[in-house]
Coordinates of C-alpha atoms and ligand atoms in Angstrom, one line a residue:
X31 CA 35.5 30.2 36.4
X32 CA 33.7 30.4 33.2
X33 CA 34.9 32.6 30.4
X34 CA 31.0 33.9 29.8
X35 CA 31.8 35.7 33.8
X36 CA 33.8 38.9 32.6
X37 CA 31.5 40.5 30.1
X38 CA 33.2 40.2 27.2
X39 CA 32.5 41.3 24.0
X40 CA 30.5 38.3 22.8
X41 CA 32.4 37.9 19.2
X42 CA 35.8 37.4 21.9
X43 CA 34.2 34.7 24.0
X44 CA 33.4 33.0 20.3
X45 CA 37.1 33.2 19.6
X46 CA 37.9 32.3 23.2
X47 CA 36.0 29.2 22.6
X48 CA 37.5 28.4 19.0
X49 CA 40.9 28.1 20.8
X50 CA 39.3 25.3 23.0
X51 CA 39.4 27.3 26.4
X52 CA 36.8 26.7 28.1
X53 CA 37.6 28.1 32.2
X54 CA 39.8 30.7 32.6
X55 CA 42.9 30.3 34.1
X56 CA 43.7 31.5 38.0
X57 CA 45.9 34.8 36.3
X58 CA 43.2 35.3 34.1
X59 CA 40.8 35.1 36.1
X60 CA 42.4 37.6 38.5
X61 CA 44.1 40.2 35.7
X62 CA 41.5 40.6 33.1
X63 CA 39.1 42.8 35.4
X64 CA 41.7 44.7 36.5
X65 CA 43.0 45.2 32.8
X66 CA 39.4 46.1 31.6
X67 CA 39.4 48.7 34.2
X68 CA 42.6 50.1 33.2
X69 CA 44.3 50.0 35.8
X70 CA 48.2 49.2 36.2
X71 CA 49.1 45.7 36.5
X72 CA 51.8 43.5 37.7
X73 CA 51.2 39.5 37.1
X74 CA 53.3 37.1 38.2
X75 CA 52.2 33.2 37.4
X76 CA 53.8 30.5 36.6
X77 CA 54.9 29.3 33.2
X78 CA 52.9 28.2 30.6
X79 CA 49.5 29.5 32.5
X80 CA 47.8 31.6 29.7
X81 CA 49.3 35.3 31.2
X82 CA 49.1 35.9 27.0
X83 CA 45.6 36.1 27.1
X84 CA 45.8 37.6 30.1
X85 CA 46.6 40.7 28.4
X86 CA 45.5 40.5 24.7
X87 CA 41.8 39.9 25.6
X88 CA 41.3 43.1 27.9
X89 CA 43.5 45.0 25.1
X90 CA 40.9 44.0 22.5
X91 CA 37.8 43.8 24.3
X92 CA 38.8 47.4 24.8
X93 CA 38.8 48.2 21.3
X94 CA 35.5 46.9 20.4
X95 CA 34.3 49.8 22.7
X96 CA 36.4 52.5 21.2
X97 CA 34.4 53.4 17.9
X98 CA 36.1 53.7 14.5
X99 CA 39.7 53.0 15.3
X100 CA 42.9 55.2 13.5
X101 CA 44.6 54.5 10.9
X102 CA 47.7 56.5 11.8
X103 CA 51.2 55.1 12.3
X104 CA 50.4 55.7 16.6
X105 CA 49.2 52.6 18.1
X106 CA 47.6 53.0 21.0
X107 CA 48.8 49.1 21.9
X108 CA 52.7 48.4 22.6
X109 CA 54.1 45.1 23.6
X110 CA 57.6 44.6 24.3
X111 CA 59.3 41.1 24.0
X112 CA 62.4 39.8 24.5
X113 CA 62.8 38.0 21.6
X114 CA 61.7 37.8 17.3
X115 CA 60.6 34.2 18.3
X116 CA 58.2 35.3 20.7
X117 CA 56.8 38.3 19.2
X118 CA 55.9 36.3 16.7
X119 CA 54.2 33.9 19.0
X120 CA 52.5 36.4 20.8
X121 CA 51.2 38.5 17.5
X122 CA 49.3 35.0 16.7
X123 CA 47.5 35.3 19.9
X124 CA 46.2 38.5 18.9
X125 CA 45.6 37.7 15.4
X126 CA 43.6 34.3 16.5
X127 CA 41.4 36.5 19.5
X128 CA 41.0 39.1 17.0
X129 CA 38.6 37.0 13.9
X130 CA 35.8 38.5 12.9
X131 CA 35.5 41.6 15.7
X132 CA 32.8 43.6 14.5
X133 CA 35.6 46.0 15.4
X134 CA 38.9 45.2 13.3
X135 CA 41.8 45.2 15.3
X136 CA 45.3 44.6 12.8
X137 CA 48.1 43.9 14.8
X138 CA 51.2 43.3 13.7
X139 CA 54.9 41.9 15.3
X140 CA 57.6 44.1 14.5
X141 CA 62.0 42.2 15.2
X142 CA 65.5 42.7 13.9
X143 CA 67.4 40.3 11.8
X144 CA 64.8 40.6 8.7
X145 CA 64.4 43.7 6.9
X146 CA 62.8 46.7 7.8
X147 CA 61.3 48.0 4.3
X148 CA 58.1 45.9 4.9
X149 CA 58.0 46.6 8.1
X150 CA 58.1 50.0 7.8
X151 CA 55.4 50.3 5.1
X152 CA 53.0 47.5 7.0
X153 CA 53.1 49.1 10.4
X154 CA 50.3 52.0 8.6
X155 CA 47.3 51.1 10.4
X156 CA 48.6 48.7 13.1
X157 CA 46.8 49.6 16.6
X158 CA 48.8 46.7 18.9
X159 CA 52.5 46.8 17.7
X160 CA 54.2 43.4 19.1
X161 CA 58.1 44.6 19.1
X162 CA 61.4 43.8 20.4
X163 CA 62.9 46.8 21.5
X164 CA 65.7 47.4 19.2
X165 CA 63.9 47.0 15.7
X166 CA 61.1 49.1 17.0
X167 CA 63.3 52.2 17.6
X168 CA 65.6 51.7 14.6
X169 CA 61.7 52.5 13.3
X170 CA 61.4 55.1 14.8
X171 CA 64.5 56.5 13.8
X172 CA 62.8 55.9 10.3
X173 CA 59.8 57.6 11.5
X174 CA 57.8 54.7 10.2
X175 CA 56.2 54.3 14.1
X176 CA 55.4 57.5 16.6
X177 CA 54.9 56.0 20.0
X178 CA 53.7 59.2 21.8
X179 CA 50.0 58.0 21.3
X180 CA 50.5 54.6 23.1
X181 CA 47.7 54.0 25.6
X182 CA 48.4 50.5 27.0
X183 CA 52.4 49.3 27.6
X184 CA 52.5 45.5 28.0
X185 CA 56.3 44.3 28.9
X186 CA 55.5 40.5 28.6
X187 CA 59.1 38.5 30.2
X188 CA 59.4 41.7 32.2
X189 CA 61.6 41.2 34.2
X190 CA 63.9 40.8 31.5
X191 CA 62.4 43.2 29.7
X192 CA 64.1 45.6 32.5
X193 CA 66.9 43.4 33.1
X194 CA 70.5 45.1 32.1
X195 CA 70.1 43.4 28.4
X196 CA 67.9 46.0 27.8
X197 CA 68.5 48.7 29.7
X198 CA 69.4 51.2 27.2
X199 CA 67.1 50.7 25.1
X200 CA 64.2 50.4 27.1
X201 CA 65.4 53.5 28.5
X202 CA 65.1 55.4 25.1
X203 CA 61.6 53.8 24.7
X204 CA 60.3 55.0 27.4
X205 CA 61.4 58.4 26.6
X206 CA 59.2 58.1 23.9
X207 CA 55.7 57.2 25.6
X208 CA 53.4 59.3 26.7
X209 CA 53.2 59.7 30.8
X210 CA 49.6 58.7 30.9
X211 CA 49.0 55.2 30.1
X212 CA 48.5 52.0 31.2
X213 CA 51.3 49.6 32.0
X214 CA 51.3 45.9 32.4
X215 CA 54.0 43.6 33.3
X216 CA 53.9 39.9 32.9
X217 CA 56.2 37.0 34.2
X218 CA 56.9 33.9 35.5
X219 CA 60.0 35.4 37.7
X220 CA 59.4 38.7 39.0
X221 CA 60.0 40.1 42.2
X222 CA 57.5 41.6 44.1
X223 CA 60.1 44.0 45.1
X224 CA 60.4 46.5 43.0
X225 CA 63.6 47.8 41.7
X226 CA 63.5 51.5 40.8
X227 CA 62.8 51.6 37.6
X228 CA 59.7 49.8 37.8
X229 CA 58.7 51.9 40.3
X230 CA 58.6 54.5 38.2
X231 CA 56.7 52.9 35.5
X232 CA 53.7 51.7 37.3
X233 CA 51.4 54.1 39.3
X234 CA 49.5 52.5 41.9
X235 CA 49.8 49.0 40.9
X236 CA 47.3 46.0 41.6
X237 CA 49.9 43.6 41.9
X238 CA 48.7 39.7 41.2
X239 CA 50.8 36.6 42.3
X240 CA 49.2 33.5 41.7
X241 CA 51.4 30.9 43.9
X242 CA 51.8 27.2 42.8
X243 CA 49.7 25.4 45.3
X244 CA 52.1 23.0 47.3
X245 CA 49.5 20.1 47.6
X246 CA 49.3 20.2 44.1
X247 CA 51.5 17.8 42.2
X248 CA 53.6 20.0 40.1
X249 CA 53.5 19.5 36.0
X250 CA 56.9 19.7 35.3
X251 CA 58.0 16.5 36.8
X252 CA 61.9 17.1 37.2
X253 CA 65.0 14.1 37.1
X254 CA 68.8 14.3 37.4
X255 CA 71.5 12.7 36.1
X256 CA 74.9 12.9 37.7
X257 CA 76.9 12.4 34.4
X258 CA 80.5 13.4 33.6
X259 CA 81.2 15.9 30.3
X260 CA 82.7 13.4 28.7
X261 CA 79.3 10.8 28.6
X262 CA 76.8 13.6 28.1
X263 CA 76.5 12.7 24.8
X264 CA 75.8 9.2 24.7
X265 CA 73.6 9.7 27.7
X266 CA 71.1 12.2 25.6
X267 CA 70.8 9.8 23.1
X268 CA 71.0 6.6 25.2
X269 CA 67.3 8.4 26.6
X270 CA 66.0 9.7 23.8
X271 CA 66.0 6.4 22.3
X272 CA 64.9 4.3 25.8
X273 CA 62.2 6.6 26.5
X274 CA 61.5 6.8 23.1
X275 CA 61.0 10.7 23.2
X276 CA 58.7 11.6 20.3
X277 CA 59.8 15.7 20.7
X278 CA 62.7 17.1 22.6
X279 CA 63.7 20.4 23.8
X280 CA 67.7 20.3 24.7
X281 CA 69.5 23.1 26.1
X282 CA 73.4 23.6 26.1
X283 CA 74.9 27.5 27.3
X284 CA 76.4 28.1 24.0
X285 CA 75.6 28.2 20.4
X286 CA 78.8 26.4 19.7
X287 CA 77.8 23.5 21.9
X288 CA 73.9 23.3 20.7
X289 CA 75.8 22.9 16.8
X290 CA 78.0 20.4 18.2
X291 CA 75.2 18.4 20.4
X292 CA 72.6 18.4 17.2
X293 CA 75.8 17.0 14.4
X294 CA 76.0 14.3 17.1
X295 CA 73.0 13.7 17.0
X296 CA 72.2 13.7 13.3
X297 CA 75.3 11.5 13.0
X298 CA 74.0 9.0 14.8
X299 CA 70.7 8.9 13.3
X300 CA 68.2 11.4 15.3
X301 CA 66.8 14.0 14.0
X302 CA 67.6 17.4 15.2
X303 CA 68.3 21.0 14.7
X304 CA 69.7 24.1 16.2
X305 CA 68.7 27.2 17.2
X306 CA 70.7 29.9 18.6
X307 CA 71.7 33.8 18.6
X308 CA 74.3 33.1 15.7
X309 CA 71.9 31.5 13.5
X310 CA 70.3 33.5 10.7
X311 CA 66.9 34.3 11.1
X312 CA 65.3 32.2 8.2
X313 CA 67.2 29.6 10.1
X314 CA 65.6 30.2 13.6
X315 CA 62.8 30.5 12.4
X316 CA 62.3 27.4 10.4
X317 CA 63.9 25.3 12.9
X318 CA 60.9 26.3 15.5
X319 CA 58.5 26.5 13.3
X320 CA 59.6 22.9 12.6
X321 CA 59.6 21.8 16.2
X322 CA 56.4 23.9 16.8
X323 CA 54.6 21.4 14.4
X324 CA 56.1 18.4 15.7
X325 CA 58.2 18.0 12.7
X326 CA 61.3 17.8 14.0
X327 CA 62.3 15.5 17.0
X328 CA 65.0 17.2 19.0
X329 CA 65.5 21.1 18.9
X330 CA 69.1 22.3 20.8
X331 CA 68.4 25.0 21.6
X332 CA 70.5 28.4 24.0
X333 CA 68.4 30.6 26.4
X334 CA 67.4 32.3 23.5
X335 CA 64.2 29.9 23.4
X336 CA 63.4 29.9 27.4
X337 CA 61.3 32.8 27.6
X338 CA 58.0 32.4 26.3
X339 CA 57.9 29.9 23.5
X340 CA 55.4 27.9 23.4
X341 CA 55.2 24.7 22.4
X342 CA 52.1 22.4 22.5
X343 CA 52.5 18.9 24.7
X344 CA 55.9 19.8 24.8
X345 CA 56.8 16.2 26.9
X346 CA 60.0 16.9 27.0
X347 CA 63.3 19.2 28.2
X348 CA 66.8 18.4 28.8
X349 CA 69.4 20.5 30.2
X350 CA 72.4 19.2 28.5
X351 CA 74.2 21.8 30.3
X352 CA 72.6 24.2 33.6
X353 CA 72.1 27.8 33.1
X354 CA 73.7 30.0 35.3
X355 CA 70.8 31.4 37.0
X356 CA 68.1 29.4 39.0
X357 CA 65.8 31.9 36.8
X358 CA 66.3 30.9 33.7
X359 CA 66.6 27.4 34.9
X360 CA 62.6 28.3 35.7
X361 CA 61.9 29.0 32.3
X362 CA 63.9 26.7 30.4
X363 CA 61.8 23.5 32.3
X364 CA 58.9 25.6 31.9
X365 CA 58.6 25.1 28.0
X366 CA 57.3 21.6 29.3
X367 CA 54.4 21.2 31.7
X368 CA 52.1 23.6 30.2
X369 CA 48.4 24.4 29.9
X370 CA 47.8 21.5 32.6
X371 CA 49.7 18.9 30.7
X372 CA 52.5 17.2 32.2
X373 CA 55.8 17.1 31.1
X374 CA 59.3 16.3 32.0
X375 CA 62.9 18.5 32.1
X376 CA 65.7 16.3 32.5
X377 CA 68.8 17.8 33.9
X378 CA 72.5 16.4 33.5
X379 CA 74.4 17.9 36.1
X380 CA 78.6 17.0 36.4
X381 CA 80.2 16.8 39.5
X382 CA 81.5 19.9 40.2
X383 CA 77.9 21.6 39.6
X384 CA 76.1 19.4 42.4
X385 CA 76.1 22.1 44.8
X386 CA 75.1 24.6 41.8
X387 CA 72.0 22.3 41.0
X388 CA 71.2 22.4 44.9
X389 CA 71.1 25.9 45.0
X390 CA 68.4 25.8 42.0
X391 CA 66.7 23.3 43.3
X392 CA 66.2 25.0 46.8
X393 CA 65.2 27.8 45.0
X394 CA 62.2 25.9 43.2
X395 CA 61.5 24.4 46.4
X396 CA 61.3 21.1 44.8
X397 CA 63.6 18.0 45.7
X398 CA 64.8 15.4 43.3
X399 CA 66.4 11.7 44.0
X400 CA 69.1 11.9 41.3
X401 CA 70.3 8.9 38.9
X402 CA 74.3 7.8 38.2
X403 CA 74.4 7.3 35.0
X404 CA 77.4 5.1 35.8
X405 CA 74.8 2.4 36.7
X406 CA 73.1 2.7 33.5
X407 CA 73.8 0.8 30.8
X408 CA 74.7 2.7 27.5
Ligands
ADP568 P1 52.4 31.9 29.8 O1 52.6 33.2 29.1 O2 51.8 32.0 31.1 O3 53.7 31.1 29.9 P2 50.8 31.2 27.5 O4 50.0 32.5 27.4 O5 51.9 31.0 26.5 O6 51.4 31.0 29.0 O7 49.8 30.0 27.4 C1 50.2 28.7 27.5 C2 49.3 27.8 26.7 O8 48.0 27.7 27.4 C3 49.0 28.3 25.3 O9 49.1 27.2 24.5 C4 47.6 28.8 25.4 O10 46.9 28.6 24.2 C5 46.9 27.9 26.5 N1 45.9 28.6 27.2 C6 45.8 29.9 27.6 N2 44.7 30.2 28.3 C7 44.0 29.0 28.4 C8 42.7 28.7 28.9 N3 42.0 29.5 29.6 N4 42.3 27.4 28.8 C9 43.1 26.5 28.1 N5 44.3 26.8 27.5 C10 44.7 28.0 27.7
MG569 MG1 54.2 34.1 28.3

C-alpha cells in the first residue's frame, strides 16, 4: 500500500519519501489509521518492520492540525524507551519526519548518564519528549518537565517498558499523566495477554499483530555452532575472517566478557569495540555511532543494544554466548534482517546449552541443522 493512501499531511509524505520509503509497511499500514483516530493501540510486529514510524507519523500529522503549538515545558507527546541508545535513535525519526512542517514540531530525547543542566534548560518548548524513564523524572523532580498535559503515551519495547526493570518507575510516571490520553504500545514480543497493568493503561484497545507469514522465507537466516568455551574465541575470529564479515554485531551476557572478547579481538588484528552498561556514556555512544556508520567492524556488545537499535544492512550477529530468555534471543538476531534485507545471527551454543537453544528455537518456530566446529579447520 502506497504512502499517498492515508491522507497525510502532504509536507510528511515529502519527508516520508526523502527517507526512500516508498509502500508502507504491513504495521503501518494497519496502526497509522487507528493512531490518527486516536484511538488506543497495541502493535505487535516483528523486528526491524518500521513500528517507529508507525507511531511518529500519526503523532505529527496530528500536530500540523493542531494550530499554533505551546511553548510550555508540557508536552503533549511522551515516549518512553528502554535505553539512551535508543532514545536517541528514535528522536532522529522524529527530527528527520519533522523538516520543514509548515507546522514546527521540536522534539527532543531526554537519558541519564550525561548531565541534566542542558537538558533541563532545552526541554522549553519541546512538544514530543523521547525519555528513558529515570532521567525524565529526576526532571521532574527539577521541575524542568510537567507531564500532566501529556496527550499521546507511546511505550516503544513495551513490554519491557512494563517488565520488573522498570516497574517502579514507570509506576511513579504514570502517576504523573493525565487519565485521558492516548496510549500506544509497541513491540516485537508482546503478549496478547494482557498482564494487569497494561490493562489498566489502555482503554478499549485495537490490538494489531502482524504474524510472520510461514511461506515466507524468513530474513534472519539463523546457524549454530556446537563449540566448547574454550574454542569460542578462535571460532569468532576463524568466521569473521572466512566469511570475510565487513560489520559484526557480537553478543556475550556480561560486560566483562564483551571487554575480554573485543581485546582478543584487537589483539589479533580485528577491529572492534565494546559497548555495555559499565561503559561511560561518551563511550557508548561513540562506539555505536561508530558501528552505525560502518566504521567499526565488530561491535560486542550485552543486551543493552537488543532492543531497538538500528543498524542499516546489518549482515551480521553472533551470539558468542545465549541470552537467557528466548525473548531477548528475538531481539538480539533481530538487529540483522531488517527493512527486507537479509541477514544472518550466528549462534555458538556449548554442550550443556543444546537443550537451552532447543527450547529457543521451538519458541521461534524455526529449525536449524547445526555445525561441529570440531570438523572445521581453525
Ligand atoms: P522496528 O521498530 O519495527 O524494529 P524500525 O522502526 O526501527 O523497526 O525500522 C526499521 C528500518 O526500516 C529503519 O531503518 C527504517 O528507516 C526502515 N523503514 C521504516 N519504514 C519503512 C518503509 N515504509 N519503507 C522502507 N523502509 C522503512
Ligand atoms: Mg523499534
Amino acid at each position: 500500500m502506497p504512502f499517498t493512501k492515508l491522507n497525510l499531511h502532504p509536507s510528511l509524505l515529502a519527508n516520508v519519501t526523502s527517507l526512500g520509503y516508498k509502500t508502507l509497511t504491513p504495521i503501518q499500514a494497519k496502526a497509522i489509521p487507528v493512531a490518527i483516530e486516536g484511538r488506543d493501540l497495541l502493535g505487535i510486529a516483528k523486528t526491524g518492520s518500521g513500528k517507529t514510524a508507525s507511531f511518529v507519523l500519526p503523532i505529527l500529522n496530528r500536530m500540523q492540525y493542531n494550530k499554533g503549538l505551546e511553548r510550555s515545558r508540557q508536552p503533549p507527546v511522551l515516549v518512553l524507551v528502554p535505553t539512551r541508545e535508543l532514545a536517541i535513535q528514535v528522536a532522529e525519526v522524529f527530527r528527520e519526519l519533522s523538516i520543514n512542517l509548515p507546522q514546527p514540531v521540536k522534539s527532543m530525547a531526554v537519558y541519564g548518564g550525561v548531565s541534566i543542566n542542558p537538558q533541563m534548560k532545552a526541554i522549553f518548548g519541546v512538544q514530543a519528549l523521547i525519555a528513558t524513564p529515570g532521567r525524565l523524572l529526576d526532571l521532574h523532580r527539577s521541575r524542568a518537565v510537567d507531564l500532566s498535559k501529556v496527550e499521546t503515551l507511546v511505550l516503544d519495547e513495551a513490554d519491557k517498558m512494563l517488565n520488573l526493570d522498570f516497574q517502579k518507575e514507570m509506576k511513579e510516571i504514570f502517576g504523573l499523566l493525565p487519565k485521558k490520553r492516548q496510549n500506544m504500545l509497541f513491540s516485537a514480543t508482546l503478549s496478547e495477554q494482557l498482564s494487569g497493568l497494561n490493562k489498566m493503561l489502555l482503554l478499549d484497545p485495537v490490538v494489531i499483530e502482524i504474524e510472520e507469514k510461514v511461506e515466507e522465507a524468513p530474513l534472519i537466516n539463523l546457524s549454530g555452532y556446537f563449540v566448547s568455551d574454550d574454542r569460542k574465541g578462535p571460532l569468532l575470529r576463524h568466521l569473521i575472517q572466512e566469511q570475510d564479515m565487513r560489520q559484526v554485531l557480537v553478543f556475550t551476557s556480561s560486560g566483562l566478557k564483551a571487554d575480554k572478547v573485543s581485546r582478543k579481538l584487537i589483539k589479533n588484528g580485528i577491529q572492534a569495540l565494546p559497548i555495555h552498561g559499565k561503559k561511560s556514556q561518551t563511550a557508548r555512544f561513540e562506539a555505536l555511532r561508530k558501528f552505525k556508520s560502518g566504521k567499526l567492524r565488530v561491535l560486542v556488545a550485552t543486551d543493552l543494544i537488543s532492543r531497538g537499535i538500528d543498524i542499516n544492512e546489518l549482515p551480521y550477529v553472533i551470539n558468542y554466548e545465549l541470552p537467557r530468555s528466548p525473548k531477548d534471543f528475538v531481539h538480539r538476531v533481530g538487529r540483522t534482517g531488517r527493512a527486507n534485507v537479509e541477514g544472518l545471527a550466528i549462534s555458538f551454543v556449548t554442550q550443556e546449552e543444546i537443550p537451552h537453544f532447543k527450547v529457543i528455537l521451538k519458541k521461534m518456530k524455526r529449525y536449524i541443522d547445526m555445525v561441529d566446529s570440531a570438523s572445521l579447520d581453525f
